[in-house]
Each structure stands twice: as structure tokens, then as C-alpha cells.
PDB file of C-alpha atoms in Angstrom:
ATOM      1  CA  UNK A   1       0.000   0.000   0.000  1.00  0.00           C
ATOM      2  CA  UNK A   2       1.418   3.152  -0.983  1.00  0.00           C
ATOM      3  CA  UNK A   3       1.890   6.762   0.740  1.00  0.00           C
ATOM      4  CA  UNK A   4       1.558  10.045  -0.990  1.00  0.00           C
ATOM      5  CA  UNK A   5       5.097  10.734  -2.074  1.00  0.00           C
ATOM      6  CA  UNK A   6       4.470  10.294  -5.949  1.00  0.00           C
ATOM      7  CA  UNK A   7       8.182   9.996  -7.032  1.00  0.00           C
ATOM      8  CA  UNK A   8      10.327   6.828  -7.335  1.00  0.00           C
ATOM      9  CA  UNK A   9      12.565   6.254  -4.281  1.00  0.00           C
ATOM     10  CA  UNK A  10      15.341   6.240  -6.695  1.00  0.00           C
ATOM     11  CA  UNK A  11      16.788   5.537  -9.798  1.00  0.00           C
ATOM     12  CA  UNK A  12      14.686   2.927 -12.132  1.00  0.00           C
ATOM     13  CA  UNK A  13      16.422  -0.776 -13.027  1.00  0.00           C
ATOM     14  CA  UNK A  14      17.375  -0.337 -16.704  1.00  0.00           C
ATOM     15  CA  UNK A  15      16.113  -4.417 -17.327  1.00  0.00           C
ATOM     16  CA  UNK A  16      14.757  -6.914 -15.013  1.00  0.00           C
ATOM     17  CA  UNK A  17      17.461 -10.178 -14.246  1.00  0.00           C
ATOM     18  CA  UNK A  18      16.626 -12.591 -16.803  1.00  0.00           C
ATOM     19  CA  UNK A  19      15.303 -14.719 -14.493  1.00  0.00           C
ATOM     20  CA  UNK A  20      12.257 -12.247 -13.093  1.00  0.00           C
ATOM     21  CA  UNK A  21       9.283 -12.006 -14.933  1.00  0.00           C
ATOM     22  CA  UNK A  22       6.694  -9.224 -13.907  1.00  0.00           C
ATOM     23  CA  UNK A  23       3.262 -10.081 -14.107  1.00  0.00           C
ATOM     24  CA  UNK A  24       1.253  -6.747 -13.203  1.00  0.00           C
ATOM     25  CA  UNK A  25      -2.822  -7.832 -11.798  1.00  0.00           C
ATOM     26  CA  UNK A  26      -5.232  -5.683 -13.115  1.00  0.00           C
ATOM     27  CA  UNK A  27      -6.011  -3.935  -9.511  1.00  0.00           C
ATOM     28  CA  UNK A  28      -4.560  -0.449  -9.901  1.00  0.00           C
ATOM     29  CA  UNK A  29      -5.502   2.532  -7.201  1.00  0.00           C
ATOM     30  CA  UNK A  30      -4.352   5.118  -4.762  1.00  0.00           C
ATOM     31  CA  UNK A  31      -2.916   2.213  -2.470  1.00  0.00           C
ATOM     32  CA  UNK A  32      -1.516  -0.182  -5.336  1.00  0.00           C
ATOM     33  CA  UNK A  33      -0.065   2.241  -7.799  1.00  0.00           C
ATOM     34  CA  UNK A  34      -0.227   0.625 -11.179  1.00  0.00           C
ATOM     35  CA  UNK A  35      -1.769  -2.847  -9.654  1.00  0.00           C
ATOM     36  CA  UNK A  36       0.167  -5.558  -7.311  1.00  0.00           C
ATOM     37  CA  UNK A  37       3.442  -7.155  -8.918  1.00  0.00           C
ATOM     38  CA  UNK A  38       3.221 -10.819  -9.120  1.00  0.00           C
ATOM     39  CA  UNK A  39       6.898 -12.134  -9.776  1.00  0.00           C
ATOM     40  CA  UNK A  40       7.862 -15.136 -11.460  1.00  0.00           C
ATOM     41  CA  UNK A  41      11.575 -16.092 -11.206  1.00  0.00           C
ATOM     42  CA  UNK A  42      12.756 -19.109 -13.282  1.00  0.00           C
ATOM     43  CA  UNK A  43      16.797 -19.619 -13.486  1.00  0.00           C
ATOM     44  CA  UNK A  44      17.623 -20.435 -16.706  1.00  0.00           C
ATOM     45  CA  UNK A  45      17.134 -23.971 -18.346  1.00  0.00           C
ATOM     46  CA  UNK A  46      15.580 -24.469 -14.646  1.00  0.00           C
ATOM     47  CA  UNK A  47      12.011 -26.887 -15.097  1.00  0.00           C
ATOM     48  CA  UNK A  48      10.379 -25.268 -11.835  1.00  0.00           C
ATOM     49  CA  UNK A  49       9.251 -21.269 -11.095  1.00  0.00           C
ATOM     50  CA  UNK A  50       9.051 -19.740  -8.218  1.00  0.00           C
ATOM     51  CA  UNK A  51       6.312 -17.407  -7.268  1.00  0.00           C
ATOM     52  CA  UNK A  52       6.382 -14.407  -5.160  1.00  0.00           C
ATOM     53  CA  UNK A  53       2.733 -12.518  -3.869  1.00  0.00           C
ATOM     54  CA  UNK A  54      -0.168 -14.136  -6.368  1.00  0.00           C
ATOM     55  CA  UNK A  55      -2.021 -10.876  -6.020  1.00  0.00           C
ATOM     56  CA  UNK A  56      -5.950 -10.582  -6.039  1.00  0.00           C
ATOM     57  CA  UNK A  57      -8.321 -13.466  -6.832  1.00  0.00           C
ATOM     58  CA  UNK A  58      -8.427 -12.029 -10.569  1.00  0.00           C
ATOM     59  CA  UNK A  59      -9.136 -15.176 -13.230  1.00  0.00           C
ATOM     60  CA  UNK A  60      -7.389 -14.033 -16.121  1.00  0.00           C
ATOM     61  CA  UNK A  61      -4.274 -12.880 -13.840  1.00  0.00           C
ATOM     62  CA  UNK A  62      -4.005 -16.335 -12.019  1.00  0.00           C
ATOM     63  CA  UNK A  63      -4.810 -18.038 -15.236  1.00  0.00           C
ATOM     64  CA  UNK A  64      -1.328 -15.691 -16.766  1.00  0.00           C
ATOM     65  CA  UNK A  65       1.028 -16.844 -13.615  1.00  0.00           C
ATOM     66  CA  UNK A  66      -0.194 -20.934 -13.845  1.00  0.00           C
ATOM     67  CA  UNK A  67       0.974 -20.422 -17.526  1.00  0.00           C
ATOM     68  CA  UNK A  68       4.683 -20.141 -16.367  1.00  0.00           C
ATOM     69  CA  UNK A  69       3.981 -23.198 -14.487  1.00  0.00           C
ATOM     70  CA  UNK A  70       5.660 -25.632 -13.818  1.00  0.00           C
ATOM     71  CA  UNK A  71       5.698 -23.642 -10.328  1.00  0.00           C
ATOM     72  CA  UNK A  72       7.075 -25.711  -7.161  1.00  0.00           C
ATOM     73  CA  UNK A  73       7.128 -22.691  -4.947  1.00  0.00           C
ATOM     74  CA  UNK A  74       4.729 -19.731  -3.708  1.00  0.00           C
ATOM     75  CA  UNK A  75       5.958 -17.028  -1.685  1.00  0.00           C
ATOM     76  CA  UNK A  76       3.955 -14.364  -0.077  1.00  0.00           C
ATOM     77  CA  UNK A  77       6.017 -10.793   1.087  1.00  0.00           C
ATOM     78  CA  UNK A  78       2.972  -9.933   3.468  1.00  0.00           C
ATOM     79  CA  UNK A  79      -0.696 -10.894   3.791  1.00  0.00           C
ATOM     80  CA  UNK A  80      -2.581  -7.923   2.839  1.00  0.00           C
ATOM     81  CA  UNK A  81      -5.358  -9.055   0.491  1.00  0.00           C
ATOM     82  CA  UNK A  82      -4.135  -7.755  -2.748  1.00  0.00           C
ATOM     83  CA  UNK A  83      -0.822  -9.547  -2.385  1.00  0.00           C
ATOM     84  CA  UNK A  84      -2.739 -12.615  -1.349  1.00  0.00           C
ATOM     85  CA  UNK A  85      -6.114 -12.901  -2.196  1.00  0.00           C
ATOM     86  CA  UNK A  86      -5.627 -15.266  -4.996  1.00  0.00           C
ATOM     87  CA  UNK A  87      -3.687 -17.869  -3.286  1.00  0.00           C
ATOM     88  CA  UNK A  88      -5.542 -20.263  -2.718  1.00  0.00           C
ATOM     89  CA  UNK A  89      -6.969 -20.800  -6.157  1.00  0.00           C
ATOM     90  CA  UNK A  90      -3.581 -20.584  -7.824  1.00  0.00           C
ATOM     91  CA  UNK A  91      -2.419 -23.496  -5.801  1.00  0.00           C
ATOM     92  CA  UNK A  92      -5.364 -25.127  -6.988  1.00  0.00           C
ATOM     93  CA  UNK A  93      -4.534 -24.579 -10.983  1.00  0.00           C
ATOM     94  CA  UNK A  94      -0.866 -25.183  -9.886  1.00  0.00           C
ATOM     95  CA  UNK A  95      -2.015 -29.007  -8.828  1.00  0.00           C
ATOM     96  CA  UNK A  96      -1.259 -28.106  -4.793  1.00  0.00           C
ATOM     97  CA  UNK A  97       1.553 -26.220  -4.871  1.00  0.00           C
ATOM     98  CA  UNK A  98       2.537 -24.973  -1.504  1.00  0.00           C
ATOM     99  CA  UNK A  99       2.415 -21.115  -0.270  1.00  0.00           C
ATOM    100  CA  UNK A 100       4.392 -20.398   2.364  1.00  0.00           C
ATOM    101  CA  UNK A 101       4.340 -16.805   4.272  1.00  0.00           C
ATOM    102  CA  UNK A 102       5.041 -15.749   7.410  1.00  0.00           C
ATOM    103  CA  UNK A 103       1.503 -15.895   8.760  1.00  0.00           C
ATOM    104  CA  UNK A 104       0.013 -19.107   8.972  1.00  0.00           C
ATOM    105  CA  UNK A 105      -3.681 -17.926   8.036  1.00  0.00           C
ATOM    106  CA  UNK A 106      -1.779 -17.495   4.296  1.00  0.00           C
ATOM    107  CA  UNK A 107       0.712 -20.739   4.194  1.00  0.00           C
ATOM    108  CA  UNK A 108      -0.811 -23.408   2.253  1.00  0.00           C
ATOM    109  CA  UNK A 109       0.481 -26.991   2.168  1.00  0.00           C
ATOM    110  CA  UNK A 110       3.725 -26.018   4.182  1.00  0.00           C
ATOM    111  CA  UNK A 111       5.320 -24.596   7.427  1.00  0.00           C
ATOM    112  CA  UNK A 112       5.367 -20.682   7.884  1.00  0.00           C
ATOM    113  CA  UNK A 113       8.177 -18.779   7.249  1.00  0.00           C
ATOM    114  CA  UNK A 114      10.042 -18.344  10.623  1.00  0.00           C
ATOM    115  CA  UNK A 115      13.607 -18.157  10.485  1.00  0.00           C
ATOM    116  CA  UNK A 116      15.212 -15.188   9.150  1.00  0.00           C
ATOM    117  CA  UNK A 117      18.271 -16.186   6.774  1.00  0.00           C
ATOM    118  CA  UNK A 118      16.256 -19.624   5.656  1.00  0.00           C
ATOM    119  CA  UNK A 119      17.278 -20.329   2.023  1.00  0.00           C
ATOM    120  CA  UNK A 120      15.027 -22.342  -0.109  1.00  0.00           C
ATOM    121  CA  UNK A 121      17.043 -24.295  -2.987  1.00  0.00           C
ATOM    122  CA  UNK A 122      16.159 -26.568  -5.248  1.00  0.00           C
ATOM    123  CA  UNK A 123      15.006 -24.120  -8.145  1.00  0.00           C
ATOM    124  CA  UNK A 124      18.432 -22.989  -9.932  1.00  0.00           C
ATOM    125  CA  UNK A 125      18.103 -20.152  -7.483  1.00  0.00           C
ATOM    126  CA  UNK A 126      18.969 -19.050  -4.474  1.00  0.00           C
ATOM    127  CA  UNK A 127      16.615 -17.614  -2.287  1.00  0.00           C
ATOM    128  CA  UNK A 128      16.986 -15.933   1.214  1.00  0.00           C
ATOM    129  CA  UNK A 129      14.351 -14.854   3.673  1.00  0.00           C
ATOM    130  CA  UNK A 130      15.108 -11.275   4.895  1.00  0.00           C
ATOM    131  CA  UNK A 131      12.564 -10.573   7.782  1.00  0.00           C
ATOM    132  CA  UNK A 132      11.375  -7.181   7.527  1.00  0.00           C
ATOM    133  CA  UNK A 133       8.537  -6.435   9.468  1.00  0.00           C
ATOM    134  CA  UNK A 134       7.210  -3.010  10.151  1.00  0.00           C
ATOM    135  CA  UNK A 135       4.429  -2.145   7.024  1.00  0.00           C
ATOM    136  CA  UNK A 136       3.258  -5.023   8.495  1.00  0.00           C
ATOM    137  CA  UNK A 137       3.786  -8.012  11.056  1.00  0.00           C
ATOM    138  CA  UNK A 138       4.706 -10.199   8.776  1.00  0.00           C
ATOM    139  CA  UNK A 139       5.711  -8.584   6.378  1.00  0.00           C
ATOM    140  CA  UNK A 140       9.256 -10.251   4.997  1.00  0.00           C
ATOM    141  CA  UNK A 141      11.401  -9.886   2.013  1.00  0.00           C
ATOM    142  CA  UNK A 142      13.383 -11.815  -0.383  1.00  0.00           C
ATOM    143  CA  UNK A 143      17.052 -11.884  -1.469  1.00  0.00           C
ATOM    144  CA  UNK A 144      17.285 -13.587  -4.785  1.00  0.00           C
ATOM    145  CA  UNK A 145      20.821 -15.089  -6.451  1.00  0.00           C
ATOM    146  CA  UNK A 146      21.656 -16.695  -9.572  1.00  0.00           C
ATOM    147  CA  UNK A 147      25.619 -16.608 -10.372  1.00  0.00           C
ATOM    148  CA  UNK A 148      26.716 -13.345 -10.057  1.00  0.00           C
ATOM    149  CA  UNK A 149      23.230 -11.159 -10.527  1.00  0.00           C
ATOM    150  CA  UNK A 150      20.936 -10.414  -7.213  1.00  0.00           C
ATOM    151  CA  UNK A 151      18.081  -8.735  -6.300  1.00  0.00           C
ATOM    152  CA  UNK A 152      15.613  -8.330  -3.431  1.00  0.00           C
ATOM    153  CA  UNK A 153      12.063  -8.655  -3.929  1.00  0.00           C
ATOM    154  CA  UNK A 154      10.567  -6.372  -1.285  1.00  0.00           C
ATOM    155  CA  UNK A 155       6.918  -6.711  -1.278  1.00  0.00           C
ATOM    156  CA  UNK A 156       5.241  -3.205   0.178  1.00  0.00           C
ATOM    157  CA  UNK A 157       8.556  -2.661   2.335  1.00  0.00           C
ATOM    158  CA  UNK A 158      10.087  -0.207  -0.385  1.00  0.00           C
ATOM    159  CA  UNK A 159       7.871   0.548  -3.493  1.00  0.00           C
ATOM    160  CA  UNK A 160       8.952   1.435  -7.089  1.00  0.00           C
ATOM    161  CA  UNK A 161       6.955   4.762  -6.409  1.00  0.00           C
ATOM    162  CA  UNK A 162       6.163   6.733  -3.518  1.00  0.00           C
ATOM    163  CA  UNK A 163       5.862   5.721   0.138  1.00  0.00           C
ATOM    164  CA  UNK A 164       4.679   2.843   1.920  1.00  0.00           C
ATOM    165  CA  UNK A 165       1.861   2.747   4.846  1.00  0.00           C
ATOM    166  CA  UNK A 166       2.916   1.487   8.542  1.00  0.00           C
ATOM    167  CA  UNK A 167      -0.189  -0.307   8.858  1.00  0.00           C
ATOM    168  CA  UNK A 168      -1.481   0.572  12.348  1.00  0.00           C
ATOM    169  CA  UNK A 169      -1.641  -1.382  14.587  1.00  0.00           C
ATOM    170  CA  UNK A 170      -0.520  -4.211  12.802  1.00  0.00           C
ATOM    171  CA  UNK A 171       2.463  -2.230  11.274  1.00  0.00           C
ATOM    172  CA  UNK A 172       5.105  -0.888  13.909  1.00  0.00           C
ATOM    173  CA  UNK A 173       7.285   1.696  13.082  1.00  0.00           C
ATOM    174  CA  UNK A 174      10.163   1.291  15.351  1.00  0.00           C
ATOM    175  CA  UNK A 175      10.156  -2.271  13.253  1.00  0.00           C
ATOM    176  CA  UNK A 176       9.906  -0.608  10.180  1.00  0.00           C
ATOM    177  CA  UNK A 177      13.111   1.657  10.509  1.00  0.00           C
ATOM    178  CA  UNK A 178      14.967  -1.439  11.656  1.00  0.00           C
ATOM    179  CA  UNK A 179      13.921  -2.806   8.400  1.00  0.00           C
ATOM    180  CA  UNK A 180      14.877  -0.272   6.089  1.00  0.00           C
ATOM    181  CA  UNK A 181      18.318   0.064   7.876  1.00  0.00           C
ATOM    182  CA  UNK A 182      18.452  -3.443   7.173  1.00  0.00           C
ATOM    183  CA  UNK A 183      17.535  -3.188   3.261  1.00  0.00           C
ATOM    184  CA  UNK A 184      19.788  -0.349   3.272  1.00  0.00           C
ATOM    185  CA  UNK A 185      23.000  -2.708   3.615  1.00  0.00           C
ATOM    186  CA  UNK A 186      21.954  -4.204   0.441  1.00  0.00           C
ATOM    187  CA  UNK A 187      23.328  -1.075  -2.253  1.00  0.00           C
ATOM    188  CA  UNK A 188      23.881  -1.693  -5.729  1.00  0.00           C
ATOM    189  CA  UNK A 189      21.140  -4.673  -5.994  1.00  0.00           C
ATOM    190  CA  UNK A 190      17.815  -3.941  -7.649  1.00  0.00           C
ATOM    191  CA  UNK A 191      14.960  -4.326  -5.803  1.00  0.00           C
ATOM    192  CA  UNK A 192      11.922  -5.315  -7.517  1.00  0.00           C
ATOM    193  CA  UNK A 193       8.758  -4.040  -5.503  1.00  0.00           C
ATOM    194  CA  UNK A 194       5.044  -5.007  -4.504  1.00  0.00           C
ATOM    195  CA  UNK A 195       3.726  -1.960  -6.548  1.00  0.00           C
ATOM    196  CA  UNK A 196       5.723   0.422  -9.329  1.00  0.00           C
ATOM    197  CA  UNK A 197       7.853  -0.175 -10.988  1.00  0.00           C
ATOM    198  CA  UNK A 198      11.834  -1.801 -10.418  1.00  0.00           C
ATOM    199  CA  UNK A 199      14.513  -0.174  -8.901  1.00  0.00           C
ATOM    200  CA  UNK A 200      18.815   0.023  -9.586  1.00  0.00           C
ATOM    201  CA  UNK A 201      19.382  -0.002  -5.916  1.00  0.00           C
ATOM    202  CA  UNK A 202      17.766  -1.503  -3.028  1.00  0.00           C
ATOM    203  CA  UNK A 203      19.655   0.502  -0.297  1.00  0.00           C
ATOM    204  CA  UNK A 204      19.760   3.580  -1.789  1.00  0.00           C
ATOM    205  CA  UNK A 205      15.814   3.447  -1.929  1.00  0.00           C
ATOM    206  CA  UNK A 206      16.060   1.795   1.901  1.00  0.00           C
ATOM    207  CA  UNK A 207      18.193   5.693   2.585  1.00  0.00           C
ATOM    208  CA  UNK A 208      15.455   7.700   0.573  1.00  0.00           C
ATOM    209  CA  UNK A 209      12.779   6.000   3.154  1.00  0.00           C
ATOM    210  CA  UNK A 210      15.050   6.637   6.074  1.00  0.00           C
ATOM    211  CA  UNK A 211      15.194   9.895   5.247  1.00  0.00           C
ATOM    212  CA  UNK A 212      11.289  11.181   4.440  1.00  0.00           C
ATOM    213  CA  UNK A 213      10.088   8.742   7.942  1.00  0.00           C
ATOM    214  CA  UNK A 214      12.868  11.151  10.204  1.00  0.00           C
ATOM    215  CA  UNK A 215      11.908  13.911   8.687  1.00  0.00           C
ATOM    216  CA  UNK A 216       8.044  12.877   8.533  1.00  0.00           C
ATOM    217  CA  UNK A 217       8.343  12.120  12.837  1.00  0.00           C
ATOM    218  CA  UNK A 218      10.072  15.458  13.160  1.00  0.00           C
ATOM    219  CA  UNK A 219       6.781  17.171  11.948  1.00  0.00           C
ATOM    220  CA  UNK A 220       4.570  14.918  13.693  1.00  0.00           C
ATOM    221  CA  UNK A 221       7.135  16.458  16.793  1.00  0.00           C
ATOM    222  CA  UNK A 222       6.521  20.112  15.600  1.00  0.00           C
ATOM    223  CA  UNK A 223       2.538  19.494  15.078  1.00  0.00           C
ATOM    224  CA  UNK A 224       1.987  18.338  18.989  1.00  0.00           C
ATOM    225  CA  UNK A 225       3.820  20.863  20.112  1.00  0.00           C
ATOM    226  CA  UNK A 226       1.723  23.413  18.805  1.00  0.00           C
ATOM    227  CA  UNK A 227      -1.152  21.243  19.895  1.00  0.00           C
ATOM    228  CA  UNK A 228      -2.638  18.914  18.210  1.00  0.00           C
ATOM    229  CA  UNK A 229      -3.800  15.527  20.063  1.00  0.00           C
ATOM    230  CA  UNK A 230      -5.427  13.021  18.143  1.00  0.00           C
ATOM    231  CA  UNK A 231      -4.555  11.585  15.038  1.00  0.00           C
ATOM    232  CA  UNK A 232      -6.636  13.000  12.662  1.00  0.00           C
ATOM    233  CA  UNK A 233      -5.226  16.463  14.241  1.00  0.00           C
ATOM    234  CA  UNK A 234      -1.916  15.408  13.365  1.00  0.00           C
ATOM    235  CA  UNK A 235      -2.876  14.502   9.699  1.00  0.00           C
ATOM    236  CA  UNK A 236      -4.670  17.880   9.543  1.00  0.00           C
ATOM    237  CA  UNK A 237      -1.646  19.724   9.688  1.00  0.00           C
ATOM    238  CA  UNK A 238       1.211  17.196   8.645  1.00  0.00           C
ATOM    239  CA  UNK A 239      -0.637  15.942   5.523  1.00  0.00           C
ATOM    240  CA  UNK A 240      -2.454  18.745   4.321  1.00  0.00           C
ATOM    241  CA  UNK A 241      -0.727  18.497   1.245  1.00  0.00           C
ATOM    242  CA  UNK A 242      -2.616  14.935   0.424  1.00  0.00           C
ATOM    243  CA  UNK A 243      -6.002  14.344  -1.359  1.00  0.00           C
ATOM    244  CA  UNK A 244      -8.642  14.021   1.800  1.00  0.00           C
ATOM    245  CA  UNK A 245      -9.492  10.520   0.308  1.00  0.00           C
ATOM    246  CA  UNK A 246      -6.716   9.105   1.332  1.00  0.00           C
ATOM    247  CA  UNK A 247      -6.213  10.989   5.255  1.00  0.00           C
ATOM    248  CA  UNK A 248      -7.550   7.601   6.049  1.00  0.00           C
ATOM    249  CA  UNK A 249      -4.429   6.067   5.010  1.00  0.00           C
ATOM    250  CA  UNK A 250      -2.219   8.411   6.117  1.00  0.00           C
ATOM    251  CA  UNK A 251      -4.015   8.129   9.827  1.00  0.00           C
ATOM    252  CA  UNK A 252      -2.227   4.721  10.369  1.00  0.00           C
ATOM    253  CA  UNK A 253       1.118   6.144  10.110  1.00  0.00           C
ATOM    254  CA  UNK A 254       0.579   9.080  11.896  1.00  0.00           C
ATOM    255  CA  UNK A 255      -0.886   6.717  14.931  1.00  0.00           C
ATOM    256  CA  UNK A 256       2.351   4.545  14.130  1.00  0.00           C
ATOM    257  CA  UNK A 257       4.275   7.731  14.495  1.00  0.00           C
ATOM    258  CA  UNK A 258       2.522   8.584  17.876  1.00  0.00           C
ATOM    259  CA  UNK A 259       3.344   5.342  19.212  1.00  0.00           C
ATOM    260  CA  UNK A 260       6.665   5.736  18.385  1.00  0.00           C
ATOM    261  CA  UNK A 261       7.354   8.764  20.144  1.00  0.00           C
ATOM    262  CA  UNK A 262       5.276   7.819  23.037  1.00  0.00           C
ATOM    263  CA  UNK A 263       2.639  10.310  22.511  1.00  0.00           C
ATOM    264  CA  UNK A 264      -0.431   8.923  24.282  1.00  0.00           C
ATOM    265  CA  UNK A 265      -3.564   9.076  22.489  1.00  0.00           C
ATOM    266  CA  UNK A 266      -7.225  10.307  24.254  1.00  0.00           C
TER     267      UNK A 266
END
């Protein structure tokens, strides 16, 4: 789910790794940009694909990913409904393939993900769970290698364009920063995102985020100083700048960002 920040977090990937194939579902809107990415990675010559975030329960979009198939893995970056919606039903055309996320309520067929650094083999690929939570509680990310090319697949954690949403209270944002510096380590590898589209470098976008949340907390400092209480207060004056339709939206991060700074709410 996106923020209000319209521009990319940094420079665009000139080309996708030849083994990522972006499959865009036809959901696009304030929160999902142009529509959820579904990625399908295949190493080359490799018989199996691997899956990352089915998207919505959209027909003609699961009926697009099952053609890549043979698929022997599904990974979910976070179980918001338009990253996960269509699960189910693409293990289903896939013949049972398992789905494995962080949450149970979205692993099908398998164990959850759980331990940060697990690699899953067996696809030509190397995979790595980064875990990444903060957007929200599970959310988790995904360092892909194939020789001597990378990149990290990063669900709603960074997105090709604009800002993401600490989903409160689900999303934390002392976890999220932790996140970002996290992602941040990872410079010079493209990151290919939940929403927008890729990016050159993963860490430089992780700095970018850094950057706008510090500076977004210092002016949810300045606008209880000068008095505001509740949230919606706060959004008054910090987003004022963003189309009403989506104060909603920016509510949860501003609650996130009263949390954080231990600003109790009435």
C-alpha cells in the first residue's frame, strides 16, 4: 500500500534479471499504484518457477502466472489481500503447490516462514528470507541469487513509487526503521517491488525511506507541540498536502508515528 510521495525512491532498473518475470494484476488505485506485482523467477534452463505474492483473486491474472507453471514454490512478502487474495486458487490450478508466508492464516500446504536467513534451494536459485517487518507483522522480504546477478524482492517494504503505509496497529514503526536500515545494507542490488515499478538499488531506496520517515516524525514532533492531540489532528496539519481521500491512510502512520514517540492518544 502506498503513501503520498508520488516519485520513485530512486533511480529505475534499466532491465529486469533474466530470471524475473513481472506479471502486473489488473487492480490499480491510490494504495496499489499501477496494480500488485506478481513475480515469477525461473533460473535459466531451470524446469520449476518460483512465485512471489499471487495478487488478487483475478481469473485471467491467475490463469497468466499458472501459464509459467511448472511452479514448485509460492511465496507471499505480506498478507494484505491484494498480495494474497488469490492464493488459494492458484495453488489449486498449480495441482497443490505450496504457499508459504510468514503468517500461517496465508501458508498453504507447508510450514510458515520463521527463520530469518532460511534459504530455499532446489530451483536454480537461491533464495533468502530477509525478515522485515514493520508495514506489516509479517511482512518479509526476499534476497534472490543466480551466479553473479541479485536482487531483493521487497513486497510493500520499499515501493517502485512513492511511500509505503505502517499499517497501524498491525504495522510498527520502530520495526519498520529497523527494516529499512536493514535493506539499506543491500546497495547496488535492484529491488523489484510489490507496486511500481523496479529499482537500480535496493539501499539507496532503503536511505530515501530513512530519510522522508525522520523527517516525517520530526513534523509529527513540531505538530503536537503546537497542539494537536489526536490523530486525525496530526494529519490535519502534517498531511495537508494529500487528497482528503486518502487521510484515512495516512491516519495509520501518523498513529504509528505517535506510538513511536510515546505520545499517548485520548
Amino acid at each position: 500500500m502506498g503513501g503520498h510521495v508520488t516519485g520513485a525512491a530512486g533511480a529505475l532498473a534499466d532491465q529486469l534479471p533474466e530470471w524475473a518475470t513481472l506479471l502486473r494484476a489488473p487492480n490499480p488505485g491510490p494504495m496499489t499504484l499501477d496494480g500488485t506485482n506478481t513475480w515469477v523467477l525461473r533460473a535459466p534452463g531451470a524446469e520449476h518457477a518460483v512465485v512471489v505474492d499471487p495478487g488478487p483473486a483475478d481469473d485471467e491474472h491467475l490463469a497468466a502466472i499458472a501459464a509459467y507453471g511448472p511452479v514448485g514454490l509460492v511465496l507471499i512478502t505480506h498478507g494484505h489481500p491484494d498480495h494474497t487474495e488469490g492464493s488459494a486458487r492458484l495453488s489449486e490450478l498449480l495441482g497443490g503447490t505450496h504457499v508459504l508466508a510468514a503468517d500461517p492464516a496465508h501458508t498453504i500446504g507447508g510450514e510458515p516462514l520463521t527463520e530469518p536467513g532460511e534459504h530455499f534451494g532446489g530451483f536454480g536459485l537461491e533464495i533468502r528470507l530477509l525478515n522485515t517487518p514493520g508495514h506489516t507483522a509479517d511482512s518479509v522480504c526476499f534476497l534472490v541469487e543466480h551466479g553473479d546477478e541479485r536482487a531483493v524482492l521487497t513486497g510493500d517494504t520499499i515501493l517502485g513509487r512513492g511511500t509505503t503505509v505502517v499499517a497501524h496497529p498491525d504495522g510498527h514503526l520502530g520495526d519498520y526503521l529497523s527494516s529499512l536500515e536493514l535493506l539499506s545494507t543491500y546497495r547496488g542490488v535492484p529491488a523489484l517491488p510489490g507496486h511500481g515499478p523496479a529499482l537500480a538499488d535496493c539501499g539507496a531506496a532503503a536511505e530515501f525511506y530513512l530519510a522522508h520517515r525522520r523527517a516525517r516524525l520530526d513534523q509529527v514532533r513540531a505538530a503536537v507541540a503546537e497542539g494537536a492531540i489526536t490523530a486525525p489532528e496530526v494529519v490535519a496539519r502534517v498531511y495537508a498536502d494529500v487528497d482528503r481521500s486518502l487521510w484515512w491512510a495516512a491516519e495509520w502512520s501518523v498513529r504509528a508515528q505517535l506510538e513511536y514517540l510515546g505520545v499517548e492518544q485520548p
